[in-house]
Structure formats: C-alpha cells, structure tokens
mmCIF file of C-alpha atoms in Angstrom:
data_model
loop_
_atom_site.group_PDB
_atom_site.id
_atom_site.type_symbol
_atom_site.label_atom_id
_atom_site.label_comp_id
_atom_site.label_asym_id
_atom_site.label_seq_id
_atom_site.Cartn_x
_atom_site.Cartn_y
_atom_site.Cartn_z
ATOM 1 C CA UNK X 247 68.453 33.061 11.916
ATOM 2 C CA UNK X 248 66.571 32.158 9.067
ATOM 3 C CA UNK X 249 64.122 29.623 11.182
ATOM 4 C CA UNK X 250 63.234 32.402 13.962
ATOM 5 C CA UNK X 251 63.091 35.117 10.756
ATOM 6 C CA UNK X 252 60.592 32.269 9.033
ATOM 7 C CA UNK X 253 58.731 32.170 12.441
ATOM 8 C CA UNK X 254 58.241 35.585 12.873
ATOM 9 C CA UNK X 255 57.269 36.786 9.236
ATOM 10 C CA UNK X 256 55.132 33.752 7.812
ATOM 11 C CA UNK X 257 55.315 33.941 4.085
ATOM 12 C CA UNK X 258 51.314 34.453 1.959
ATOM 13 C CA UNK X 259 50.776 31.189 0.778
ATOM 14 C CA UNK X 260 49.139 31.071 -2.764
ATOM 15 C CA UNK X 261 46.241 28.753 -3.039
ATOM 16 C CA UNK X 262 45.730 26.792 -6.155
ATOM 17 C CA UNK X 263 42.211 25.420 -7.008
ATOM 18 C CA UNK X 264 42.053 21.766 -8.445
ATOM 19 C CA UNK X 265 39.049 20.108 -9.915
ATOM 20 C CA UNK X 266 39.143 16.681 -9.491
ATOM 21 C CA UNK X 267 35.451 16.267 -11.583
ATOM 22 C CA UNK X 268 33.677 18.154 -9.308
ATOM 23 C CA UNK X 269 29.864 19.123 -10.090
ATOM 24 C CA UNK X 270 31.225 22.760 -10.165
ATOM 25 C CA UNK X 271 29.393 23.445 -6.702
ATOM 26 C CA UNK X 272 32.218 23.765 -4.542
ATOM 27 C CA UNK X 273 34.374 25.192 -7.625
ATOM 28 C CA UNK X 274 31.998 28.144 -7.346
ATOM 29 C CA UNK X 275 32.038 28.696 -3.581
ATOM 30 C CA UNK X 276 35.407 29.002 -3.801
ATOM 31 C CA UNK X 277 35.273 31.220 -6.463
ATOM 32 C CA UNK X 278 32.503 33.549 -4.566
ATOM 33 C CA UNK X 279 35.558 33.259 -1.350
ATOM 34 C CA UNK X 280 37.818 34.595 -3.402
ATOM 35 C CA UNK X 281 36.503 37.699 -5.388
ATOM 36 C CA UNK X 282 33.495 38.536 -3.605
ATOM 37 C CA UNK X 283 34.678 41.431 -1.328
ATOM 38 C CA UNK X 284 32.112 39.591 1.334
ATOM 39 C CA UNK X 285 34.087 36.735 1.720
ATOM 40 C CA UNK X 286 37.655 38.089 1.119
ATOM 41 C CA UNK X 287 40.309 35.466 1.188
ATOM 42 C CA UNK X 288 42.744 37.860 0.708
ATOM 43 C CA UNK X 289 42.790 38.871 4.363
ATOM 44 C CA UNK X 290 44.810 36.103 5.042
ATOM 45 C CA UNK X 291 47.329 36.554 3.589
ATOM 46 C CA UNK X 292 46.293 34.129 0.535
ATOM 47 C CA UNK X 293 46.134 34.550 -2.801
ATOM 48 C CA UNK X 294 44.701 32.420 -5.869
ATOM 49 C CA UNK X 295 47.270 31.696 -8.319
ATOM 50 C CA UNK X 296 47.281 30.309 -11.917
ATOM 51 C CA UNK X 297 50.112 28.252 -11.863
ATOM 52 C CA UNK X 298 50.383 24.976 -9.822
ATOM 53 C CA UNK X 299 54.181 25.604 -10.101
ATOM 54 C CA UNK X 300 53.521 29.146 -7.633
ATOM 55 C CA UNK X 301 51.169 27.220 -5.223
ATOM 56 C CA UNK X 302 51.455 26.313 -1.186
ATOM 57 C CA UNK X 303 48.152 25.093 -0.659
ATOM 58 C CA UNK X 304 45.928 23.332 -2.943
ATOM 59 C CA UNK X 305 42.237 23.333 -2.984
ATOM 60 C CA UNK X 306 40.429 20.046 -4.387
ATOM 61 C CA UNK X 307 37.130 19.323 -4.891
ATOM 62 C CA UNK X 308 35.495 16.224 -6.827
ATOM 63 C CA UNK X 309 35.682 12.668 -6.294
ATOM 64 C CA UNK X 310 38.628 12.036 -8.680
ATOM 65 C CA UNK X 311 36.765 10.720 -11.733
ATOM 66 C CA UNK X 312 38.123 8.296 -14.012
ATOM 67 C CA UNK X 313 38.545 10.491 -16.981
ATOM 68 C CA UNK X 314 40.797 13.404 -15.266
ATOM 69 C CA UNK X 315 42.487 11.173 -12.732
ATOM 70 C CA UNK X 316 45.696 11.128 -14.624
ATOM 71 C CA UNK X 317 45.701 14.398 -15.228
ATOM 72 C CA UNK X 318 45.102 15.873 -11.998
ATOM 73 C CA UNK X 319 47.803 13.914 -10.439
ATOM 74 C CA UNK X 320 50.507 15.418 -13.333
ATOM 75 C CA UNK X 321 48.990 18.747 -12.276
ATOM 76 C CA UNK X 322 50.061 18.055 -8.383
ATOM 77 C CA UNK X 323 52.328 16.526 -9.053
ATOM 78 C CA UNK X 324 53.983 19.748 -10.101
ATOM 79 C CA UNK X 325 52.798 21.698 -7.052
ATOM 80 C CA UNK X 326 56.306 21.884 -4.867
ATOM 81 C CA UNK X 327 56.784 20.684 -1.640
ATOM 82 C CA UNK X 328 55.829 21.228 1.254
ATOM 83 C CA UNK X 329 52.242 21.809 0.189
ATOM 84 C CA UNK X 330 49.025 21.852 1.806
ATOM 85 C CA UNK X 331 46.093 19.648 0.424
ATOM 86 C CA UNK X 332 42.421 21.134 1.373
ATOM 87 C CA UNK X 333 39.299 18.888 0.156
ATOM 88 C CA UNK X 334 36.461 20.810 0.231
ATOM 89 C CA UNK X 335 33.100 19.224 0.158
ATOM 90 C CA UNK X 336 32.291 15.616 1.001
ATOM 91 C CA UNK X 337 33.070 14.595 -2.575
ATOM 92 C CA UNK X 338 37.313 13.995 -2.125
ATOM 93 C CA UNK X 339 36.772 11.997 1.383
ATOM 94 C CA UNK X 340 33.807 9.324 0.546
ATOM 95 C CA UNK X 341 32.424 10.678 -3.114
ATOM 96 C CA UNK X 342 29.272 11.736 -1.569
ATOM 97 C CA UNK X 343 26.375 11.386 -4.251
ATOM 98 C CA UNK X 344 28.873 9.999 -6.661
ATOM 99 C CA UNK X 345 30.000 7.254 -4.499
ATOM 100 C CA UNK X 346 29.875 3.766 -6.209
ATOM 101 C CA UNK X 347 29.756 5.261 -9.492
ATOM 102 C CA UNK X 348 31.476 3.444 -12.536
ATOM 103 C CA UNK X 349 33.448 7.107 -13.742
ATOM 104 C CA UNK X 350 34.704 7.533 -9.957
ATOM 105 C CA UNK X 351 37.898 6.044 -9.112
ATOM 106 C CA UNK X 352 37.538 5.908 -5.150
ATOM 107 C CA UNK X 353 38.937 6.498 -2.797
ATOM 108 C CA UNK X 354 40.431 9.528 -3.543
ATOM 109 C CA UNK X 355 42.319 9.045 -0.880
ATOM 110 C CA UNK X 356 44.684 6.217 -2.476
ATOM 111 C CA UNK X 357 46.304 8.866 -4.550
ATOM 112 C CA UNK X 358 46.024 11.959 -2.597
ATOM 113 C CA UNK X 359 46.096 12.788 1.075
ATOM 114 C CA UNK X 360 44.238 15.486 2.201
ATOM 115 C CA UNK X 361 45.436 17.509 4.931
ATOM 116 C CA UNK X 362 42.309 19.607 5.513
ATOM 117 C CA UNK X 363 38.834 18.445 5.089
ATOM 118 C CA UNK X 364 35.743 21.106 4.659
ATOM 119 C CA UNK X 365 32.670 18.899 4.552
ATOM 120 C CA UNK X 366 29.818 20.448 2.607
ATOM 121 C CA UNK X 367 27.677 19.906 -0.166
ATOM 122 C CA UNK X 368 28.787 22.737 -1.153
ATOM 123 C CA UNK X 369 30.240 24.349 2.207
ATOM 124 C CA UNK X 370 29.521 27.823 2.631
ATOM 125 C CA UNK X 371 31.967 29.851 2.017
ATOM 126 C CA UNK X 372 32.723 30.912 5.364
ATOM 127 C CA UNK X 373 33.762 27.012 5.906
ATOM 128 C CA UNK X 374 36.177 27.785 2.878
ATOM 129 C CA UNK X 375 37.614 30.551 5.085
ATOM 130 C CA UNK X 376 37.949 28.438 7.973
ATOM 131 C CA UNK X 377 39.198 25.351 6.240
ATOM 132 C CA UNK X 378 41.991 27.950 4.541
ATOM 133 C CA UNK X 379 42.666 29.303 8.506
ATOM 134 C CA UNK X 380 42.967 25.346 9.438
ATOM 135 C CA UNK X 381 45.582 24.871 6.405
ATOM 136 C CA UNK X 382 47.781 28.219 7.074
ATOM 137 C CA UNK X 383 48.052 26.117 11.120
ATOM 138 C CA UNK X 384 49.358 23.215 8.854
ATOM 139 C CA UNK X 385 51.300 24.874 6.477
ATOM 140 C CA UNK X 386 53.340 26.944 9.218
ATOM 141 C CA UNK X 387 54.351 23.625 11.032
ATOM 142 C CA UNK X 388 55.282 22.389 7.973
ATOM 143 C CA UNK X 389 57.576 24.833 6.878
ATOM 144 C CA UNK X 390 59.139 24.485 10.176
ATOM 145 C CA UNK X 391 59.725 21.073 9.934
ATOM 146 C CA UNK X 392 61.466 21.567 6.800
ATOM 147 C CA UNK D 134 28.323 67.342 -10.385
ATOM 148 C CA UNK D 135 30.699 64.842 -9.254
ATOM 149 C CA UNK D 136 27.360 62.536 -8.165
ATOM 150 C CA UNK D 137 30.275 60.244 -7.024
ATOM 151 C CA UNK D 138 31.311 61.964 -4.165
ATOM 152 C CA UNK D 139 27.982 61.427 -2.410
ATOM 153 C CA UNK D 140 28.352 57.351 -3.505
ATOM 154 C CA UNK D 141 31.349 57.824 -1.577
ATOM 155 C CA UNK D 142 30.316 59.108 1.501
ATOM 156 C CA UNK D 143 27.602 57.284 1.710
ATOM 157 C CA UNK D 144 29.930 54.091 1.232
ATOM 158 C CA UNK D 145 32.567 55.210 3.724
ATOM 159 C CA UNK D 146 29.752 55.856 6.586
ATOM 160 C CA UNK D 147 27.842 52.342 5.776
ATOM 161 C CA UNK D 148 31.704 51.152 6.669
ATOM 162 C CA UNK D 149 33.220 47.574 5.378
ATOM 163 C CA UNK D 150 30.988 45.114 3.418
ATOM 164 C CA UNK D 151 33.410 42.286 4.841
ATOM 165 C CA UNK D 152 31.831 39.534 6.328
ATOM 166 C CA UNK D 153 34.606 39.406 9.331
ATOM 167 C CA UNK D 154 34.181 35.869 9.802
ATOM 168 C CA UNK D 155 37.123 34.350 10.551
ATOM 169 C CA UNK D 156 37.671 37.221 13.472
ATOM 170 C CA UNK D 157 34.147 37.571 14.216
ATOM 171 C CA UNK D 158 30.930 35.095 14.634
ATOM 172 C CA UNK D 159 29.640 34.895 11.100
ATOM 173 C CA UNK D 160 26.028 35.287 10.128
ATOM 174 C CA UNK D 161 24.507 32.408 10.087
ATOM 175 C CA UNK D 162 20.478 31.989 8.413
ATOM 176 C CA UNK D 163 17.901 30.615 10.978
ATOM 177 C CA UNK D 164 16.802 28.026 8.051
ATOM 178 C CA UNK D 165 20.684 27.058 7.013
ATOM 179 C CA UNK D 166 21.017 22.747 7.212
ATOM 180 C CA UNK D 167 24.483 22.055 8.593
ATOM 181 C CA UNK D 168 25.160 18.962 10.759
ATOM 182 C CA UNK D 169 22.437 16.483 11.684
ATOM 183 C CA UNK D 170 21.437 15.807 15.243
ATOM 184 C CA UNK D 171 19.804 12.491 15.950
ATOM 185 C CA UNK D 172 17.769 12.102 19.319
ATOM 186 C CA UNK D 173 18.012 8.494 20.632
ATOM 187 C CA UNK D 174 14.787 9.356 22.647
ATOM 188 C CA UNK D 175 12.946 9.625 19.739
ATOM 189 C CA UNK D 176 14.170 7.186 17.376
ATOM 190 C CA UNK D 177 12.390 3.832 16.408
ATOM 191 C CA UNK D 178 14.327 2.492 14.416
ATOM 192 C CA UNK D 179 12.036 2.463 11.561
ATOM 193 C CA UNK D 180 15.230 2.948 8.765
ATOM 194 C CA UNK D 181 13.536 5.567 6.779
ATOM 195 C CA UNK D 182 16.532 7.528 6.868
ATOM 196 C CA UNK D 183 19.050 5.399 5.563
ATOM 197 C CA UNK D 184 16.383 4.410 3.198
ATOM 198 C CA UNK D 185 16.186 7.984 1.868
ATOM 199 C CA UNK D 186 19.447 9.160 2.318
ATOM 200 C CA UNK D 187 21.030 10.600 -0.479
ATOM 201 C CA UNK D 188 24.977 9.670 0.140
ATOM 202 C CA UNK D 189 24.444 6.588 1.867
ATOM 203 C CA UNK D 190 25.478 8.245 4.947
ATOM 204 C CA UNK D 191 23.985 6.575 7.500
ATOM 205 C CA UNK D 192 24.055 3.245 9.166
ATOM 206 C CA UNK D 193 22.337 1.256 11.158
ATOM 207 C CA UNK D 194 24.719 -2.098 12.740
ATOM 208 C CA UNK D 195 22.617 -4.131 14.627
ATOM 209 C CA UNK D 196 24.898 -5.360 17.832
ATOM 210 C CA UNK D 197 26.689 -8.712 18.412
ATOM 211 C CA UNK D 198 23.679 -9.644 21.142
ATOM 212 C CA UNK D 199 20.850 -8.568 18.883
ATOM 213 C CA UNK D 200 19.604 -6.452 21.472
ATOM 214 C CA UNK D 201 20.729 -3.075 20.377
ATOM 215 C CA UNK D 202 21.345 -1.009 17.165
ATOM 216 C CA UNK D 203 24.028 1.138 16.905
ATOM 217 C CA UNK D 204 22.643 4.494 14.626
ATOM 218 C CA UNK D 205 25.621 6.157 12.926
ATOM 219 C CA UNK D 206 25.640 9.128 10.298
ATOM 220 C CA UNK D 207 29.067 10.200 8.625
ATOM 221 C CA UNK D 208 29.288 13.700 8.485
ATOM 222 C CA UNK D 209 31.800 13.664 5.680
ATOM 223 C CA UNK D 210 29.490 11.382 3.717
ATOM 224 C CA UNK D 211 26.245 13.573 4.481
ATOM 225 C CA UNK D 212 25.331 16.164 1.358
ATOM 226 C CA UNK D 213 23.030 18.199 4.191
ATOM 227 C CA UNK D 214 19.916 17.550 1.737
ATOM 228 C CA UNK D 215 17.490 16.686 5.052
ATOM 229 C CA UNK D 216 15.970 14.389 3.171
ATOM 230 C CA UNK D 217 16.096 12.090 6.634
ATOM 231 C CA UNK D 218 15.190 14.900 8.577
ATOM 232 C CA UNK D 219 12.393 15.466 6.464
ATOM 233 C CA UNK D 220 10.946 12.125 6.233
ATOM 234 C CA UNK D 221 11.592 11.184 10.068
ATOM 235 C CA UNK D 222 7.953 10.171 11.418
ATOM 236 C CA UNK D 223 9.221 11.450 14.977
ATOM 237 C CA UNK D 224 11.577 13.901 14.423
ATOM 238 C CA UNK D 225 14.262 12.288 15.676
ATOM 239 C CA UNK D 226 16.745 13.607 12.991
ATOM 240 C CA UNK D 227 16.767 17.236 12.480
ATOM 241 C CA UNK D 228 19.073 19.338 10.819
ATOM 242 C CA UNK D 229 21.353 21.746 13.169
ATOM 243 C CA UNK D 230 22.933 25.110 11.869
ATOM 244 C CA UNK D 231 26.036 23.878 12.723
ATOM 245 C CA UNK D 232 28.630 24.476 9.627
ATOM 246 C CA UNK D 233 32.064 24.471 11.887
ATOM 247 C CA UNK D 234 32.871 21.281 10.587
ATOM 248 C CA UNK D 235 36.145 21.573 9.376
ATOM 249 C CA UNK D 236 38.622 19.346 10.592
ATOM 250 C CA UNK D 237 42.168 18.000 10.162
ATOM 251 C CA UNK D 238 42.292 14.733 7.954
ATOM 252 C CA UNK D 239 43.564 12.239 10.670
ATOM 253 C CA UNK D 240 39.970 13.207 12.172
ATOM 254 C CA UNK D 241 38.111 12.198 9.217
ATOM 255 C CA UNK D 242 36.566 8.877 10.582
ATOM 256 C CA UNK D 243 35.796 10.312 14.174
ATOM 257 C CA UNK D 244 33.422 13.077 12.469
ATOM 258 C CA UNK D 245 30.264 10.803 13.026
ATOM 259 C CA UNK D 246 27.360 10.994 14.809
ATOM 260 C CA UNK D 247 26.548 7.733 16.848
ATOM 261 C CA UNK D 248 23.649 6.576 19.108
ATOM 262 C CA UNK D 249 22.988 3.795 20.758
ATOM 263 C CA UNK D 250 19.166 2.691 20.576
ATOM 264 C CA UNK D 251 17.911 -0.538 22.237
ATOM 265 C CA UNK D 252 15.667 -2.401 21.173
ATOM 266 C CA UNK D 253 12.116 -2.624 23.136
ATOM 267 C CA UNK D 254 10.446 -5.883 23.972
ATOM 268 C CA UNK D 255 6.930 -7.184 24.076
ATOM 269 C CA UNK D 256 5.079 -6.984 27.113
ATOM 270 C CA UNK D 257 3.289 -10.405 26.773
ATOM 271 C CA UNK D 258 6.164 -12.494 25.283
ATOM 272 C CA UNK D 259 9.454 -10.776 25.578
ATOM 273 C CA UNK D 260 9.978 -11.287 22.057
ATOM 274 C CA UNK D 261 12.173 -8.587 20.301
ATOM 275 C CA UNK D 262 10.398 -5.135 19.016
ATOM 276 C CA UNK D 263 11.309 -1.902 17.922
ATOM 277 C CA UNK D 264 11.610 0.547 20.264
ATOM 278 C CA UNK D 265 8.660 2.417 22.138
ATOM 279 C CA UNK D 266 10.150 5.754 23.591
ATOM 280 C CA UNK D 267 8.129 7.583 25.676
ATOM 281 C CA UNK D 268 7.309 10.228 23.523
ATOM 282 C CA UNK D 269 5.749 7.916 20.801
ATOM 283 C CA UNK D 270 3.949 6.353 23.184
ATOM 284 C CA UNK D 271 2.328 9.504 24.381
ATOM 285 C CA UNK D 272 1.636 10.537 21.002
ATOM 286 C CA UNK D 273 0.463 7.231 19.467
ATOM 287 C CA UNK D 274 -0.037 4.456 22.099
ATOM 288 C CA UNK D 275 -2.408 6.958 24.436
ATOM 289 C CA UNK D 276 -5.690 4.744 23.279
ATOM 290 C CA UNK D 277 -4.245 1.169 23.799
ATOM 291 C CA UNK D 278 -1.063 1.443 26.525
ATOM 292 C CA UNK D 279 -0.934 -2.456 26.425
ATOM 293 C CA UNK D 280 -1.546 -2.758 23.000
ATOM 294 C CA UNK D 281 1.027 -0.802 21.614
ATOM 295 C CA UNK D 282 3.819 -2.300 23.564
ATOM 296 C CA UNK D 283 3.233 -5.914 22.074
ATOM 297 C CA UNK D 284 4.824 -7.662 19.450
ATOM 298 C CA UNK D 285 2.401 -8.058 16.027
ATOM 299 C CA UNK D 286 2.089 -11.613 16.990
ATOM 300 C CA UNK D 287 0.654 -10.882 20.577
ATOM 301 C CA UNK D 288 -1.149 -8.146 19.325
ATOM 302 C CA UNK D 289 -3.181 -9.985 16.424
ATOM 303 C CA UNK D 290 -3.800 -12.948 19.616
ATOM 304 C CA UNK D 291 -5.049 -10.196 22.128
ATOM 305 C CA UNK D 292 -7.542 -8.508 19.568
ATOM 306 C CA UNK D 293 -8.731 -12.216 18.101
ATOM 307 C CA UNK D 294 -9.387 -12.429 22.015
ATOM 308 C CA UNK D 295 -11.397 -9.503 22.282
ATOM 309 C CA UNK D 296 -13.583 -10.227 18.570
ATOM 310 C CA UNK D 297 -14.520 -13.587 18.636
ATOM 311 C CA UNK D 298 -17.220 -14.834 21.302
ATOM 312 C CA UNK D 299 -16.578 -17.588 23.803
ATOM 313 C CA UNK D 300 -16.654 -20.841 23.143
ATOM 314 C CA UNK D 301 -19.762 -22.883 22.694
ATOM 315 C CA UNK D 302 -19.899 -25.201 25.388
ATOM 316 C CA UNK D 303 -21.907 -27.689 23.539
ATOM 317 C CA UNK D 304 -20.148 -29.442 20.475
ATOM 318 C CA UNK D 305 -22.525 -29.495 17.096
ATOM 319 C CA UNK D 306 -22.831 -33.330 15.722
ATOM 320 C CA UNK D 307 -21.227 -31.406 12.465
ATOM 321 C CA UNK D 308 -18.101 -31.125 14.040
ATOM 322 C CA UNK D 309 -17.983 -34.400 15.172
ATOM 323 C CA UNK D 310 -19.363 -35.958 11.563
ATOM 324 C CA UNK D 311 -15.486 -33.972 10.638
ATOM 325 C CA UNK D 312 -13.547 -35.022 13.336
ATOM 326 C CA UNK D 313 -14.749 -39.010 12.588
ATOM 327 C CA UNK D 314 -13.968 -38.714 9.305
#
C-alpha cells in the first residue's frame, strides 16, 4: 500500500548545496537556478533547504580541498539516507583547473560518489535544471529500492 | 492612481518570464562554448591543444605500432575556455553549443571525445610524418604538391638538389693537394 502510494505521489525532495572549495562559480549558478524566477527550480518539485539534516539530494561543487575536506564529509555525513549526490561542474570528477594542486585532495571521488555529474565550468543553469531532472530519475528508484 | 494596475496588466499579457526549459527547448546563444568537436580530417597532429589546454583535458596516445595517434578530450575535465579551439592552425577543434551533457556517474569515463588520426608518410622515403589531410594540402601545399608531402630530411635533400649546380666534371689539383694529405 505504502510502495504503490510512494509510486504514485513522489515526495519534493529538498536539495542541499555543498561547497567542497569551489571558486564560487558554480555556487552562484546554482544560486541564480534557484531564486531567479527564469530558472525556477521550484517547478520540480525541489526546494533548497538550510539544513543537511532536511536534505534528499545534495548539490556539490569544488574539488574537495584540503582545508574543508573534513568538514564537508561531517556535513554529509549527516545528510540521511537514501540521498542523491549531484557534482556540478568539472571540479568534483577530475578537479578541472585545480587538478594537481597541493590544497586539493583528489580524487574526490575516494570519499564521495557522485550520482549525477553536470560538467561545466560553470554549467549554465539550465544544465543545473537538467542535472536536478536526472537526480529526481535516481532518487525515485532509490526510494523504491528501499 | 493605482499606476500598479497598468504594471499588472501589462505583466499578465507579456505572460510567464519562465525559461520552460526542462519542458521546452531552452534558448541557447549562437556564441555559447559547450562541448568540443574535433575533425580528424583536419587535424595534424601538431599538439597545440594539449599544449594550451587549460585542464589538461586532452590527450594524445601514440599507438602500440607507432603508426597512429589516438586524439582524446575528456569532457568532464574540459573548463569550455576554447583556448584549443582558438589556437588550432586548421580548425580542427571548434567549440559546439552543445550543453546537454549531463550524465549519470557510471558514465563518467565514456564522456570523451576520441579520434583516430594516422600518421602520413613521406613520399620519397616512407619515413614517418605528420599527417597531410587534404584540406591542408589545398590550403598550404598548392605551390609544392611533392614538396610538402616529404619528410624534413627529404625535403632539405630535394631543395640542396635544386640550389647547388652540377658537378664539375674536372677535379681542381686543390682538391687533390687535400685528399693526398
């Protein structure tokens, strides 16, 4: 009952955006998808949320630099389960321009796997909207799984 | 009075400022740089674009046999700057409006562009060069067709051919006074 009720009305998943010491590029794409009415995330259902504690899927950007690693991974490691992990921009899959540099601790990957990538230096935010589309797939077979 | 109200219908007839992208084709500039293209028929292999690229994004793996190169760009390591594009003496890189890139994270290592460009050879020798596609050949090898398909060594042989005069037949009693002693 529950599982065809959970199929049939999928929940808003709140997003939660993570900075991983990114160049704040992609931090203010995201920010332009979310309150600009042009690019309104809210039409899908999503919502930004302050807490990592309230979040579904989680929005990182930044190649993971040495001084906020441990701190970003106490932050997701708070986000509940079963979350959604979006990297947007090129940064949290190879580092892009900050590849090979002594303050990045790479791959990101080692620590946390992304679900959804968004490639982009920064991605428009269109690509935001469509990376977010991509995660709500993910998230929905995820929730049925558990 | 109330200058609002004609704000408002002038707001409700221009209808939703929305960009309906992910329901609609989004707008997309003529000018925007999204994915590279690389044209195999245009490449020589020169390297300037890994040499210039920003994110170290692309590669160029010579194959097992020597006879090939394999040209790859990772799209999640490319920053879109066009640097490449840019400095591409035959515009074999250019920069496509193309930002549906997004992708699952299982795909990450298949988002690449590859080629595969052989290398050319000389027409004298054999020996290996870098390639000659047609279209640099009709743009730069129009004067001297033979020429321009040689290796350097064959080429600096063929024009010492063409600059120095034949042969004396008649050896000077210098060169002998040289060869005695």
């Amino acid at each position: 009952m529950l599982k065809t009720l959970a199929r049939f009305a999928p929940r808003s998943p709140w997003i939660y955006r993570l900075n991983a010491g990114s160049c704040n590029g992609c931090d203010v794409e995201m920010a332009t998808t979310a309150l600009i009415p042009r690019y309104d995330v809210e039409r899908l259902g999503c919502k930004y949320c302050g807490s990592p504690r309230h979040a579904d899927i989680v929005l990182i950007s930044g190649p993971l630099t040495l001084r906020v690693r441990d701190k970003v991974l106490r932050v997701f490691d708070e986000i509940p389960n079963p979350k959604v992990t979006v990297g947007v921009g090129v940064c949290p899959v190879s580092g892009g321009v900050f590849r090979d540099s002594y303050t990045v601790d790479q791959p990101q990957e080692s620590y946390i796997a992304l679900d959804v990538i968004v490639p982009g230096c920064p991605p428009r935010p269109q690509a935001i909207i469509e990376g977010v589309a991509k995660a709500l797939e993910v998230w929905k077979e995820r929730l049925e799984v558990a | 009075m109330l200058p609002f109200l004609k704000i408002m219908v002038k707001n409700l007839l221009a209808g939703p400022s929305t960009d309906p992208f992910p329901f609609a084709p989004a707008h997309t500039p003529k000018r925007f740089r999204g994915r590279a293209c690389h044209d195999k028929e245009k490449c020589i292999l020169c390297g300037i674009c890994r040499h210039v690229c920003a994110a170290g994004a692309i590669q160029l793996r010579v194959t097992e046999d020597g006879m090939a190169v394999h040209w790859v760009l990772w799209h999640n390591s490319c920053v879109f700057c066009g640097l490449c594009a840019h400095h591409c003496p035959t515009k074999a890189l250019t920069m496509s409006d193309d930002w549906h890139m997004t992708h699952r994270g299982e795909e990450r290592f298949d988002q690449r562009e590859v080629s595969f460009v052989p290398y050319g050879q000389c027409s004298q020798c054999g020996a290996r060069i870098h390639p000659r596609p047609e279209s640099v050949v009709q743009q730069l090898g129009s004067r001297y067709p033979e020429r321009f398909m040689m290796c350097p060594v064959c080429k600096r042989q063929e024009l010492a051919r063409r600059v120095t005069p034949a042969k004396p037949s008649i050896t000077t009693g210098e060169s002998d006074e040289r060869d005695s002693a």
